PDB file of C-alpha atoms in Angstrom:
ATOM      1  CA  MET F   1       0.000   0.000   0.000  1.00 80.00           C
ATOM      2  CA  ALA F   2       1.320   3.431  -0.966  1.00 88.00           C
ATOM      3  CA  GLN F   3       2.326   5.768   1.826  1.00 93.00           C
ATOM      4  CA  LYS F   4       0.333   8.991   2.043  1.00 97.00           C
ATOM      5  CA  ILE F   5       2.184  12.310   1.914  1.00 97.00           C
ATOM      6  CA  LEU F   6       0.245  15.401   2.988  1.00 98.00           C
ATOM      7  CA  LEU F   7       1.925  18.632   1.916  1.00 98.00           C
ATOM      8  CA  LEU F   8       0.519  21.639   3.776  1.00 98.00           C
ATOM      9  CA  ASN F   9       1.409  24.922   2.108  1.00 98.00           C
ATOM     10  CA  GLY F  10       1.342  27.683   4.718  1.00 96.00           C
ATOM     11  CA  SER F  11       2.198  30.571   2.407  1.00 95.00           C
ATOM     12  CA  PRO F  12      -0.521  33.049   1.385  1.00 94.00           C
ATOM     13  CA  LYS F  13       1.195  33.134  -2.032  1.00 93.00           C
ATOM     14  CA  LYS F  14      -0.106  29.603  -2.643  1.00 92.00           C
ATOM     15  CA  GLU F  15       1.465  28.193  -5.863  1.00 91.00           C
ATOM     16  CA  LYS F  16       3.884  31.137  -6.113  1.00 89.00           C
ATOM     17  CA  SER F  17       5.461  30.427  -2.737  1.00 92.00           C
ATOM     18  CA  GLY F  18       9.235  29.993  -2.670  1.00 92.00           C
ATOM     19  CA  SER F  19       9.004  27.581   0.254  1.00 95.00           C
ATOM     20  CA  LEU F  20       6.468  25.505  -1.680  1.00 96.00           C
ATOM     21  CA  LYS F  21       8.813  25.323  -4.680  1.00 95.00           C
ATOM     22  CA  LEU F  22      11.468  23.800  -2.408  1.00 97.00           C
ATOM     23  CA  ALA F  23       8.990  21.409  -0.789  1.00 97.00           C
ATOM     24  CA  LEU F  24       7.735  20.194  -4.163  1.00 98.00           C
ATOM     25  CA  SER F  25      11.321  19.501  -5.244  1.00 97.00           C
ATOM     26  CA  PHE F  26      11.880  17.543  -2.021  1.00 98.00           C
ATOM     27  CA  VAL F  27       8.709  15.515  -2.650  1.00 98.00           C
ATOM     28  CA  GLU F  28       9.817  14.890  -6.240  1.00 97.00           C
ATOM     29  CA  GLY F  29      13.038  13.310  -4.977  1.00 97.00           C
ATOM     30  CA  LEU F  30      11.243  11.408  -2.232  1.00 97.00           C
ATOM     31  CA  THR F  31       8.660   9.853  -4.535  1.00 96.00           C
ATOM     32  CA  GLU F  32      10.630   9.313  -7.747  1.00 93.00           C
ATOM     33  CA  ASN F  33      10.766   5.531  -7.223  1.00 90.00           C
ATOM     34  CA  GLY F  34       7.060   5.219  -6.448  1.00 88.00           C
ATOM     35  CA  GLY F  35       5.352   3.905  -3.346  1.00 91.00           C
ATOM     36  CA  TYR F  36       3.752   7.214  -2.359  1.00 95.00           C
ATOM     37  CA  GLU F  37       0.635   9.245  -3.058  1.00 95.00           C
ATOM     38  CA  THR F  38       0.780  12.982  -2.443  1.00 96.00           C
ATOM     39  CA  GLU F  39      -1.876  15.584  -1.687  1.00 97.00           C
ATOM     40  CA  THR F  40      -1.145  19.311  -1.471  1.00 97.00           C
ATOM     41  CA  VAL F  41      -3.373  21.603   0.605  1.00 97.00           C
ATOM     42  CA  HIS F  42      -3.087  25.397   0.526  1.00 98.00           C
ATOM     43  CA  ILE F  43      -3.961  26.469   4.067  1.00 97.00           C
ATOM     44  CA  SER F  44      -4.848  30.033   3.055  1.00 95.00           C
ATOM     45  CA  ALA F  45      -7.498  28.660   0.656  1.00 96.00           C
ATOM     46  CA  LEU F  46      -9.339  26.885   3.477  1.00 97.00           C
ATOM     47  CA  ASN F  47     -12.192  28.170   5.618  1.00 97.00           C
ATOM     48  CA  ILE F  48     -10.670  28.071   9.112  1.00 97.00           C
ATOM     49  CA  LYS F  49     -12.306  29.941  11.973  1.00 97.00           C
ATOM     50  CA  PRO F  50     -10.141  31.073  14.925  1.00 96.00           C
ATOM     51  CA  CYS F  51      -9.936  28.974  18.079  1.00 96.00           C
ATOM     52  CA  LEU F  52     -12.310  30.110  20.844  1.00 95.00           C
ATOM     53  CA  GLY F  53      -9.949  29.038  23.632  1.00 95.00           C
ATOM     54  CA  CYS F  54     -12.775  27.123  25.326  1.00 95.00           C
ATOM     55  CA  LEU F  55     -10.686  23.908  25.665  1.00 95.00           C
ATOM     56  CA  THR F  56     -13.840  21.789  25.266  1.00 94.00           C
ATOM     57  CA  CYS F  57     -11.932  19.646  22.744  1.00 94.00           C
ATOM     58  CA  TRP F  58      -9.866  18.425  25.707  1.00 94.00           C
ATOM     59  CA  ALA F  59     -13.019  17.739  27.723  1.00 92.00           C
ATOM     60  CA  ARG F  60     -14.678  15.639  25.012  1.00 91.00           C
ATOM     61  CA  GLU F  61     -13.985  11.929  24.793  1.00 88.00           C
ATOM     62  CA  ASP F  62     -13.492  12.191  21.010  1.00 90.00           C
ATOM     63  CA  SER F  63     -11.377  15.398  21.410  1.00 93.00           C
ATOM     64  CA  VAL F  64     -13.367  17.062  18.612  1.00 92.00           C
ATOM     65  CA  CYS F  65     -13.526  20.864  18.326  1.00 93.00           C
ATOM     66  CA  VAL F  66     -16.841  22.540  19.115  1.00 93.00           C
ATOM     67  CA  ILE F  67     -16.586  24.445  15.781  1.00 94.00           C
ATOM     68  CA  LYS F  68     -17.727  22.087  13.035  1.00 90.00           C
ATOM     69  CA  ASN F  69     -18.865  24.306  10.149  1.00 93.00           C
ATOM     70  CA  ASP F  70     -15.469  24.942   8.557  1.00 95.00           C
ATOM     71  CA  ASP F  71     -12.628  22.935   6.976  1.00 96.00           C
ATOM     72  CA  ILE F  72     -10.784  21.871  10.141  1.00 96.00           C
ATOM     73  CA  PRO F  73     -12.592  18.528  10.692  1.00 95.00           C
ATOM     74  CA  ALA F  74     -11.690  17.346   7.168  1.00 96.00           C
ATOM     75  CA  LEU F  75      -8.133  18.682   7.458  1.00 97.00           C
ATOM     76  CA  ARG F  76      -7.613  16.966  10.800  1.00 96.00           C
ATOM     77  CA  LYS F  77      -8.669  13.653   9.251  1.00 96.00           C
ATOM     78  CA  LYS F  78      -6.133  14.136   6.441  1.00 97.00           C
ATOM     79  CA  ILE F  79      -3.366  14.832   8.963  1.00 97.00           C
ATOM     80  CA  GLU F  80      -4.288  11.830  11.098  1.00 96.00           C
ATOM     81  CA  ASP F  81      -4.293   9.529   8.057  1.00 96.00           C
ATOM     82  CA  ALA F  82      -1.024  10.771   6.509  1.00 97.00           C
ATOM     83  CA  ASP F  83       2.180   8.781   6.875  1.00 97.00           C
ATOM     84  CA  ILE F  84       4.318  11.845   6.175  1.00 97.00           C
ATOM     85  CA  VAL F  85       3.146  15.385   6.946  1.00 98.00           C
ATOM     86  CA  ILE F  86       5.172  18.167   5.333  1.00 98.00           C
ATOM     87  CA  LEU F  87       4.578  21.773   6.392  1.00 98.00           C
ATOM     88  CA  ALA F  88       6.016  24.255   3.896  1.00 97.00           C
ATOM     89  CA  ALA F  89       5.884  27.821   5.198  1.00 97.00           C
ATOM     90  CA  PRO F  90       7.958  30.996   4.962  1.00 96.00           C
ATOM     91  CA  LEU F  91       9.196  32.853   8.004  1.00 96.00           C
ATOM     92  CA  PHE F  92       6.947  35.844   8.746  1.00 95.00           C
ATOM     93  CA  PHE F  93       8.261  38.297  11.355  1.00 94.00           C
ATOM     94  CA  PHE F  94      10.226  35.522  13.170  1.00 94.00           C
ATOM     95  CA  GLY F  95       7.243  33.186  13.290  1.00 95.00           C
ATOM     96  CA  LEU F  96       4.850  31.131  11.195  1.00 96.00           C
ATOM     97  CA  PRO F  97       2.328  32.905   8.938  1.00 95.00           C
ATOM     98  CA  GLY F  98      -0.897  33.829  10.711  1.00 95.00           C
ATOM     99  CA  THR F  99      -3.015  31.352   8.738  1.00 94.00           C
ATOM    100  CA  VAL F 100      -0.739  28.512   9.900  1.00 97.00           C
ATOM    101  CA  LYS F 101      -0.989  29.582  13.546  1.00 97.00           C
ATOM    102  CA  VAL F 102      -4.792  29.755  13.340  1.00 97.00           C
ATOM    103  CA  MET F 103      -4.805  26.232  11.888  1.00 97.00           C
ATOM    104  CA  MET F 104      -2.500  24.923  14.616  1.00 97.00           C
ATOM    105  CA  ASP F 105      -4.646  26.475  17.362  1.00 97.00           C
ATOM    106  CA  ARG F 106      -7.708  24.702  15.983  1.00 97.00           C
ATOM    107  CA  LEU F 107      -5.882  21.351  15.992  1.00 97.00           C
ATOM    108  CA  LEU F 108      -5.369  21.471  19.759  1.00 96.00           C
ATOM    109  CA  GLY F 109      -7.667  18.470  20.182  1.00 95.00           C
ATOM    110  CA  MET F 110      -5.117  16.308  18.379  1.00 95.00           C
ATOM    111  CA  VAL F 111      -2.864  16.418  21.448  1.00 95.00           C
ATOM    112  CA  ASN F 112      -3.468  15.376  25.053  1.00 94.00           C
ATOM    113  CA  PRO F 113      -4.593  17.929  27.682  1.00 94.00           C
ATOM    114  CA  TYR F 114      -2.135  19.806  29.882  1.00 92.00           C
ATOM    115  CA  TYR F 115      -2.191  18.344  33.400  1.00 91.00           C
ATOM    116  CA  GLY F 116       0.008  20.882  35.164  1.00 91.00           C
ATOM    117  CA  LYS F 117       3.172  18.788  34.886  1.00 90.00           C
ATOM    118  CA  PRO F 118       6.636  20.335  34.419  1.00 91.00           C
ATOM    119  CA  VAL F 119       8.197  20.500  30.956  1.00 91.00           C
ATOM    120  CA  PRO F 120       9.782  17.094  30.127  1.00 92.00           C
ATOM    121  CA  GLU F 121      13.556  17.193  30.541  1.00 91.00           C
ATOM    122  CA  ASP F 122      14.140  14.599  27.829  1.00 93.00           C
ATOM    123  CA  GLY F 123      12.879  16.868  25.029  1.00 93.00           C
ATOM    124  CA  SER F 124       9.733  14.841  24.369  1.00 93.00           C
ATOM    125  CA  SER F 125       6.429  16.412  23.345  1.00 95.00           C
ATOM    126  CA  LEU F 126       4.720  18.443  26.060  1.00 94.00           C
ATOM    127  CA  HIS F 127       1.413  16.810  25.145  1.00 94.00           C
ATOM    128  CA  GLY F 128       1.641  13.751  22.891  1.00 92.00           C
ATOM    129  CA  PHE F 129      -0.993  12.852  20.323  1.00 94.00           C
ATOM    130  CA  THR F 130      -4.459  11.617  21.298  1.00 92.00           C
ATOM    131  CA  LYS F 131      -4.498   9.266  18.291  1.00 90.00           C
ATOM    132  CA  PRO F 132      -0.877   8.377  17.510  1.00 89.00           C
ATOM    133  CA  HIS F 133      -0.228   7.244  13.942  1.00 92.00           C
ATOM    134  CA  PRO F 134       2.505   4.561  14.168  1.00 92.00           C
ATOM    135  CA  GLY F 135       5.523   5.560  12.112  1.00 93.00           C
ATOM    136  CA  GLN F 136       4.102   8.963  11.164  1.00 96.00           C
ATOM    137  CA  ARG F 137       6.813  11.449  10.229  1.00 97.00           C
ATOM    138  CA  PHE F 138       6.871  15.244  10.155  1.00 98.00           C
ATOM    139  CA  ILE F 139       8.962  17.538   7.944  1.00 98.00           C
ATOM    140  CA  PHE F 140       9.200  21.333   8.122  1.00 98.00           C
ATOM    141  CA  ILE F 141      10.478  23.158   5.014  1.00 98.00           C
ATOM    142  CA  SER F 142      10.891  26.922   5.151  1.00 97.00           C
ATOM    143  CA  SER F 143      12.667  29.835   3.536  1.00 95.00           C
ATOM    144  CA  CYS F 144      13.310  33.368   4.732  1.00 94.00           C
ATOM    145  CA  ALA F 145      15.051  36.594   3.760  1.00 90.00           C
ATOM    146  CA  TRP F 146      17.477  36.467   6.685  1.00 91.00           C
ATOM    147  CA  ILE F 147      20.880  34.763   6.923  1.00 87.00           C
ATOM    148  CA  GLU F 148      21.145  33.741  10.604  1.00 84.00           C
ATOM    149  CA  ARG F 149      19.032  30.546  10.581  1.00 85.00           C
ATOM    150  CA  ASP F 150      19.398  29.509  14.214  1.00 86.00           C
ATOM    151  CA  ILE F 151      18.580  32.989  15.509  1.00 92.00           C
ATOM    152  CA  VAL F 152      15.567  33.935  13.392  1.00 95.00           C
ATOM    153  CA  TYR F 153      13.947  30.489  13.531  1.00 96.00           C
ATOM    154  CA  ALA F 154      14.429  30.048  17.280  1.00 96.00           C
ATOM    155  CA  SER F 155      10.776  30.681  18.186  1.00 95.00           C
ATOM    156  CA  VAL F 156       9.480  28.395  15.424  1.00 97.00           C
ATOM    157  CA  PHE F 157      11.811  25.543  16.381  1.00 96.00           C
ATOM    158  CA  SER F 158      10.876  25.993  20.044  1.00 95.00           C
ATOM    159  CA  GLN F 159       7.175  25.700  19.216  1.00 95.00           C
ATOM    160  CA  LEU F 160       7.676  22.601  17.066  1.00 96.00           C
ATOM    161  CA  ASP F 161       9.883  21.048  19.771  1.00 96.00           C
ATOM    162  CA  MET F 162       7.152  21.483  22.368  1.00 95.00           C
ATOM    163  CA  ILE F 163       4.362  20.164  20.138  1.00 95.00           C
ATOM    164  CA  LEU F 164       6.115  17.317  18.318  1.00 96.00           C
ATOM    165  CA  GLY F 165       9.134  16.718  20.547  1.00 95.00           C
ATOM    166  CA  LYS F 166      12.741  17.722  20.018  1.00 94.00           C
ATOM    167  CA  GLY F 167      14.278  15.651  17.245  1.00 92.00           C
ATOM    168  CA  ALA F 168      10.875  14.208  16.282  1.00 95.00           C
ATOM    169  CA  TYR F 169      10.743  16.115  12.995  1.00 97.00           C
ATOM    170  CA  THR F 170      13.048  17.083  10.131  1.00 97.00           C
ATOM    171  CA  ALA F 171      13.642  20.811   9.602  1.00 97.00           C
ATOM    172  CA  LEU F 172      15.051  22.130   6.320  1.00 97.00           C
ATOM    173  CA  THR F 173      15.479  25.889   6.006  1.00 97.00           C
ATOM    174  CA  THR F 174      17.004  28.172   3.396  1.00 95.00           C
ATOM    175  CA  PRO F 175      17.984  31.856   3.782  1.00 94.00           C
ATOM    176  CA  GLN F 176      18.038  34.715   1.229  1.00 91.00           C
ATOM    177  CA  MET F 177      15.057  33.289  -0.647  1.00 90.00           C
ATOM    178  CA  ASN F 178      13.751  36.546  -2.152  1.00 83.00           C
ATOM    179  CA  ALA F 179      17.069  37.250  -3.832  1.00 83.00           C
ATOM    180  CA  ILE F 180      17.381  33.647  -4.995  1.00 86.00           C
ATOM    181  CA  VAL F 181      13.962  33.732  -6.662  1.00 81.00           C
ATOM    182  CA  TYR F 182      13.930  37.217  -8.124  1.00 73.00           C
ATOM    183  CA  HIS F 183      17.541  38.336  -8.600  1.00 67.00           C
ATOM    184  CA  SER F 184      19.680  35.470  -9.858  1.00 62.00           C
ATOM    185  CA  ASN F 185      18.242  34.851 -13.350  1.00 67.00           C
ATOM    186  CA  GLY F 186      16.761  31.613 -12.053  1.00 79.00           C
ATOM    187  CA  ARG F 187      20.120  29.849 -11.889  1.00 86.00           C
ATOM    188  CA  ARG F 188      20.425  29.744  -8.114  1.00 88.00           C
ATOM    189  CA  LEU F 189      16.805  28.671  -7.719  1.00 92.00           C
ATOM    190  CA  VAL F 190      17.297  25.766 -10.132  1.00 93.00           C
ATOM    191  CA  LYS F 191      20.413  24.705  -8.217  1.00 94.00           C
ATOM    192  CA  LEU F 192      18.599  25.000  -4.890  1.00 95.00           C
ATOM    193  CA  GLN F 193      15.617  22.992  -6.127  1.00 96.00           C
ATOM    194  CA  ASP F 194      17.993  20.282  -7.337  1.00 97.00           C
ATOM    195  CA  ASN F 195      19.589  20.183  -3.876  1.00 97.00           C
ATOM    196  CA  TYR F 196      16.155  19.772  -2.285  1.00 98.00           C
ATOM    197  CA  ARG F 197      15.314  17.016  -4.756  1.00 97.00           C
ATOM    198  CA  LYS F 198      18.499  15.206  -3.714  1.00 98.00           C
ATOM    199  CA  ALA F 199      17.549  15.708  -0.061  1.00 98.00           C
ATOM    200  CA  GLY F 200      14.227  14.009  -0.840  1.00 97.00           C
ATOM    201  CA  GLN F 201      16.086  11.101  -2.414  1.00 97.00           C
ATOM    202  CA  GLU F 202      18.250  10.841   0.690  1.00 97.00           C
ATOM    203  CA  TYR F 203      15.162  10.820   2.911  1.00 97.00           C
ATOM    204  CA  ALA F 204      13.588   8.053   0.818  1.00 95.00           C
ATOM    205  CA  GLN F 205      16.737   5.926   1.067  1.00 95.00           C
ATOM    206  CA  THR F 206      17.680   6.477   4.715  1.00 95.00           C
ATOM    207  CA  GLY F 207      14.558   7.814   6.431  1.00 94.00           C
ATOM    208  CA  LYS F 208      16.351  11.012   7.394  1.00 95.00           C
ATOM    209  CA  VAL F 209      18.333  13.968   6.065  1.00 97.00           C
ATOM    210  CA  SER F 210      21.945  14.118   7.209  1.00 97.00           C
ATOM    211  CA  GLN F 211      23.241  17.117   9.135  1.00 96.00           C
ATOM    212  CA  GLU F 212      25.619  17.749   6.250  1.00 97.00           C
ATOM    213  CA  THR F 213      22.666  18.121   3.862  1.00 97.00           C
ATOM    214  CA  VAL F 214      20.728  20.285   6.356  1.00 96.00           C
ATOM    215  CA  ASP F 215      23.737  22.615   6.639  1.00 95.00           C
ATOM    216  CA  MET F 216      24.208  22.690   2.872  1.00 96.00           C
ATOM    217  CA  LEU F 217      20.593  23.749   2.279  1.00 96.00           C
ATOM    218  CA  ALA F 218      20.934  26.427   4.973  1.00 95.00           C
ATOM    219  CA  LYS F 219      24.153  27.868   3.515  1.00 93.00           C
ATOM    220  CA  PRO F 220      23.660  31.394   2.081  1.00 91.00           C
ATOM    221  CA  MET F 221      24.150  31.626  -1.678  1.00 88.00           C
ATOM    222  CA  PHE F 222      25.196  35.298  -1.618  1.00 87.00           C
ATOM    223  CA  SER F 223      28.059  36.824   0.348  1.00 88.00           C
ATOM    224  CA  ASP F 224      27.120  39.191   3.171  1.00 86.00           C
ATOM    225  CA  LEU F 225      28.362  42.210   1.187  1.00 86.00           C
ATOM    226  CA  VAL F 226      26.466  41.338  -1.993  1.00 85.00           C
ATOM    227  CA  TYR F 227      23.308  40.595  -0.039  1.00 85.00           C
ATOM    228  CA  GLN F 228      23.459  43.887   1.859  1.00 84.00           C
ATOM    229  CA  MET F 229      23.905  45.712  -1.446  1.00 81.00           C
ATOM    230  CA  PHE F 230      20.860  43.923  -2.808  1.00 80.00           C
ATOM    231  CA  TYR F 231      18.686  45.176   0.027  1.00 80.00           C
ATOM    232  CA  GLU F 232      20.172  48.647  -0.096  1.00 78.00           C
ATOM    233  CA  ASN F 233      19.124  48.845  -3.748  1.00 77.00           C
ATOM    234  CA  MET F 234      15.735  47.261  -3.143  1.00 74.00           C
ATOM    235  CA  TRP F 235      14.711  50.115  -0.836  1.00 71.00           C
ATOM    236  CA  ARG F 236      16.198  52.865  -3.012  1.00 68.00           C
ATOM    237  CA  LYS F 237      14.305  54.707  -5.768  1.00 61.00           C
ATOM    238  CA  PRO F 238      15.928  55.384  -9.178  1.00 59.00           C
ATOM    239  CA  ASN F 239      16.766  58.957  -8.079  1.00 53.00           C
ATOM    240  CA  GLY F 240      18.745  57.629  -5.116  1.00 50.00           C
ATOM    241  CA  GLU F 241      16.187  58.496  -2.454  1.00 54.00           C
ATOM    242  CA  TYR F 242      15.152  55.740  -0.076  1.00 48.00           C
ATOM    243  CA  LEU F 243      11.690  54.351  -0.737  1.00 49.00           C
ATOM    244  CA  LEU F 244      11.089  54.120   3.016  1.00 45.00           C
ATOM    245  CA  ASN F 245      11.616  57.873   3.349  1.00 47.00           C
ATOM    246  CA  GLU F 246       8.732  58.488   0.937  1.00 46.00           C
ATOM    247  CA  ILE F 247       6.514  55.991   2.771  1.00 42.00           C
ATOM    248  CA  ASN F 248       7.281  57.673   6.103  1.00 44.00           C
ATOM    249  CA  LYS F 249       6.421  61.117   4.698  1.00 46.00           C
ATOM    250  CA  LYS F 250       3.035  59.906   3.455  1.00 46.00           C
ATOM    251  CA  SER F 251       2.206  58.069   6.657  1.00 42.00           C
ATOM    252  CA  SER F 252       2.969  61.153   8.797  1.00 39.00           C
ATOM    253  CA  LYS F 253       0.450  63.355   6.981  1.00 42.00           C
TER     254      LYS F 253
END
């Protein structure tokens, strides 16, 4: 029986997302020898109402959310049934995009209630799943404009560690994505996508991505000086004046 891959695209850009391009390349490498069926879901295209914070999902025996007239019940079933769940999402203001956070809040019933116990010292999940799927694997693929991966992703990694457990998921991140997509004539993007495809092949063969590959995907493609020049020019008008200066003048009126 083919393994089910659920690719959740957390970018509001949907098909145009840079992070999604990388995730699709990874999936291409992962599935090239068959044995998988893949479904892609664009989170921003779903009808997801915000969590009410009532915690009644934890009080119910079936752990089902009290809100039933949106897309969360169907999405939860897809996640529970998937053998591999891949979340592709850009970094927005040092966190996950708002649509992803709203989705995660509504999936609270998928994990066990909080019983007032201290944080586990062994790095395991702070909750654990109510309906564990044996052998289920999680992958996080993300891109950002920054360079310092460990610093800017700290809050995201911390959240995933607490929900899934430290080391219980694979995280692949790439910096400088805007410049790679829009300012390298496509050459760097093609190279990067090929690297992600090879990472998918590695995952299919070994069940993991080596630290060497993780570091290679996270290595900046532009030097610090070139990248700073890129952003200096991005915020500068043709006449040399900073675009932000004009925005500030208009906003102060």
